Tab-separated table of C-alpha atoms in Angstrom:
chain	number	residue	atom	x	y	z
A	114	MET	CA	3.708	-12.390	-16.632
A	115	GLY	CA	1.964	-13.467	-14.143
A	116	ALA	CA	0.726	-16.119	-11.430
A	117	VAL	CA	-3.549	-15.896	-12.080
A	118	ALA	CA	-4.592	-17.535	-15.030
A	119	PRO	CA	-7.234	-14.827	-16.867
A	120	VAL	CA	-10.977	-15.243	-17.057
A	121	SER	CA	-12.457	-16.026	-19.789
A	122	ALA	CA	-12.723	-19.391	-21.662
A	123	ALA	CA	-8.726	-21.020	-22.929
A	124	THR	CA	-8.670	-20.962	-26.743
A	125	GLU	CA	-6.846	-24.138	-26.681
A	126	CYS	CA	-5.020	-26.626	-24.466
A	127	GLY	CA	-2.586	-28.366	-25.022
A	128	THR	CA	0.886	-29.572	-25.182
A	129	ALA	CA	3.782	-27.028	-25.906
A	130	THR	CA	7.527	-27.299	-26.666
A	131	TYR	CA	10.628	-25.177	-27.276
A	132	TYR	CA	12.835	-24.485	-29.626
A	133	ASP	CA	15.635	-23.392	-30.657
A	134	HIS	CA	16.023	-23.267	-34.083
A	135	PRO	CA	17.792	-19.869	-35.567
A	136	GLY	CA	16.501	-18.079	-39.019
A	137	ILE	CA	13.600	-16.497	-40.751
A	138	THR	CA	10.082	-16.640	-38.467
A	139	ALA	CA	6.976	-16.972	-40.632
A	140	ASN	CA	6.103	-13.037	-40.820
A	141	GLY	CA	9.625	-12.753	-42.180
A	142	GLU	CA	11.136	-11.263	-38.397
A	143	GLU	CA	14.760	-13.058	-37.678
A	144	TYR	CA	14.591	-15.718	-34.530
A	145	ASN	CA	14.897	-14.207	-31.395
A	146	PRO	CA	15.770	-16.445	-28.788
A	147	GLY	CA	15.770	-13.735	-26.105
A	148	GLY	CA	12.061	-12.778	-27.376
A	149	LEU	CA	8.539	-13.404	-26.667
A	150	THR	CA	7.322	-14.975	-28.945
A	151	ALA	CA	6.198	-18.760	-30.228
A	152	ALA	CA	4.648	-20.352	-33.424
A	153	HIS	CA	1.455	-22.287	-33.802
A	154	PRO	CA	-0.136	-23.448	-36.888
A	155	TRP	CA	-3.049	-21.477	-37.143
A	156	LEU	CA	-3.071	-18.282	-35.341
A	157	PRO	CA	-2.951	-14.969	-36.590
A	158	LEU	CA	1.088	-13.918	-37.433
A	159	GLY	CA	1.166	-10.995	-34.741
A	160	SER	CA	-1.992	-11.582	-32.315
A	161	TRP	CA	-0.834	-11.726	-28.208
A	162	VAL	CA	-1.908	-15.470	-26.364
A	163	SER	CA	-1.464	-15.811	-22.165
A	164	VAL	CA	-0.216	-19.115	-22.086
A	165	VAL	CA	-0.933	-20.316	-18.446
A	166	ASP	CA	1.062	-24.014	-17.357
A	167	GLN	CA	-2.103	-25.615	-15.516
A	168	ASP	CA	0.922	-27.449	-13.170
A	169	THR	CA	2.957	-24.033	-12.202
A	170	GLY	CA	0.303	-21.529	-12.882
A	171	LEU	CA	2.368	-19.455	-13.889
A	172	SER	CA	1.327	-17.519	-17.201
A	173	VAL	CA	3.503	-15.832	-20.176
A	174	ASP	CA	2.509	-12.911	-22.376
A	175	VAL	CA	3.793	-14.211	-26.788
A	176	ARG	CA	3.069	-12.731	-29.714
A	177	ILE	CA	3.034	-15.397	-32.659
A	178	ASN	CA	5.500	-14.831	-35.129
A	179	ASP	CA	6.202	-18.631	-36.498
A	180	ARG	CA	4.384	-21.227	-38.251
A	181	GLY	CA	4.768	-24.666	-36.485
A	182	PRO	CA	4.725	-26.499	-33.870
A	183	TRP	CA	6.227	-29.989	-37.216
A	184	VAL	CA	5.995	-32.476	-34.225
A	185	GLY	CA	3.126	-34.244	-33.357
A	186	GLY	CA	0.398	-34.052	-30.443
A	187	HIS	CA	1.739	-30.186	-29.548
A	188	ILE	CA	-0.602	-27.096	-30.050
A	189	ILE	CA	2.350	-24.158	-29.446
A	190	ASP	CA	6.030	-23.208	-29.617
A	191	LEU	CA	7.220	-21.439	-27.199
A	192	THR	CA	11.460	-19.717	-27.804
A	193	PRO	CA	13.219	-21.520	-24.947
A	194	VAL	CA	12.625	-17.832	-22.580
A	195	ALA	CA	9.252	-17.959	-22.891
A	196	MET	CA	9.369	-21.590	-21.462
A	197	ASN	CA	11.853	-19.772	-18.466
A	198	ALA	CA	8.611	-17.654	-18.041
A	199	ILE	CA	6.519	-20.701	-17.324
A	200	ASP	CA	8.627	-23.314	-16.307
A	201	PRO	CA	11.645	-21.143	-14.342
A	202	GLU	CA	12.966	-24.728	-12.627
A	203	ARG	CA	13.153	-26.260	-16.491
A	204	THR	CA	11.141	-29.995	-15.172
A	205	SER	CA	10.597	-30.673	-18.783
A	206	ASP	CA	10.789	-29.995	-21.819
A	207	ILE	CA	7.200	-30.585	-22.571
A	208	ARG	CA	4.693	-28.333	-20.813
A	209	TYR	CA	0.725	-29.164	-20.673
A	210	VAL	CA	-0.487	-25.929	-21.055
A	211	CYS	CA	-3.901	-23.753	-21.974
A	212	LEU	CA	-3.641	-20.651	-24.321
A	213	TYR	CA	-5.996	-17.188	-23.764
A	214	GLN	CA	-6.907	-15.156	-26.391
């Protein structure tokens, strides 16, 4: 976690949400709401991405271990712990973020 965005160009920018649904993720792991993981529709499973909140400037590194989000328009679903890292005040359940690989 940190407050400085990576120097490389963003892979993608859009809205992030958090999800908290028990079960098995796309890569076969049990979902862990306390883990630094995320769901993304096309990034390779097992890859890491830095998620930078465009309002707070805070970032968190998460590992892609699931597919989604399945709600239109969102680019990534974060665990509650990952969402809290970029929005510690929990001002919104939807955040505008950029992803960096």
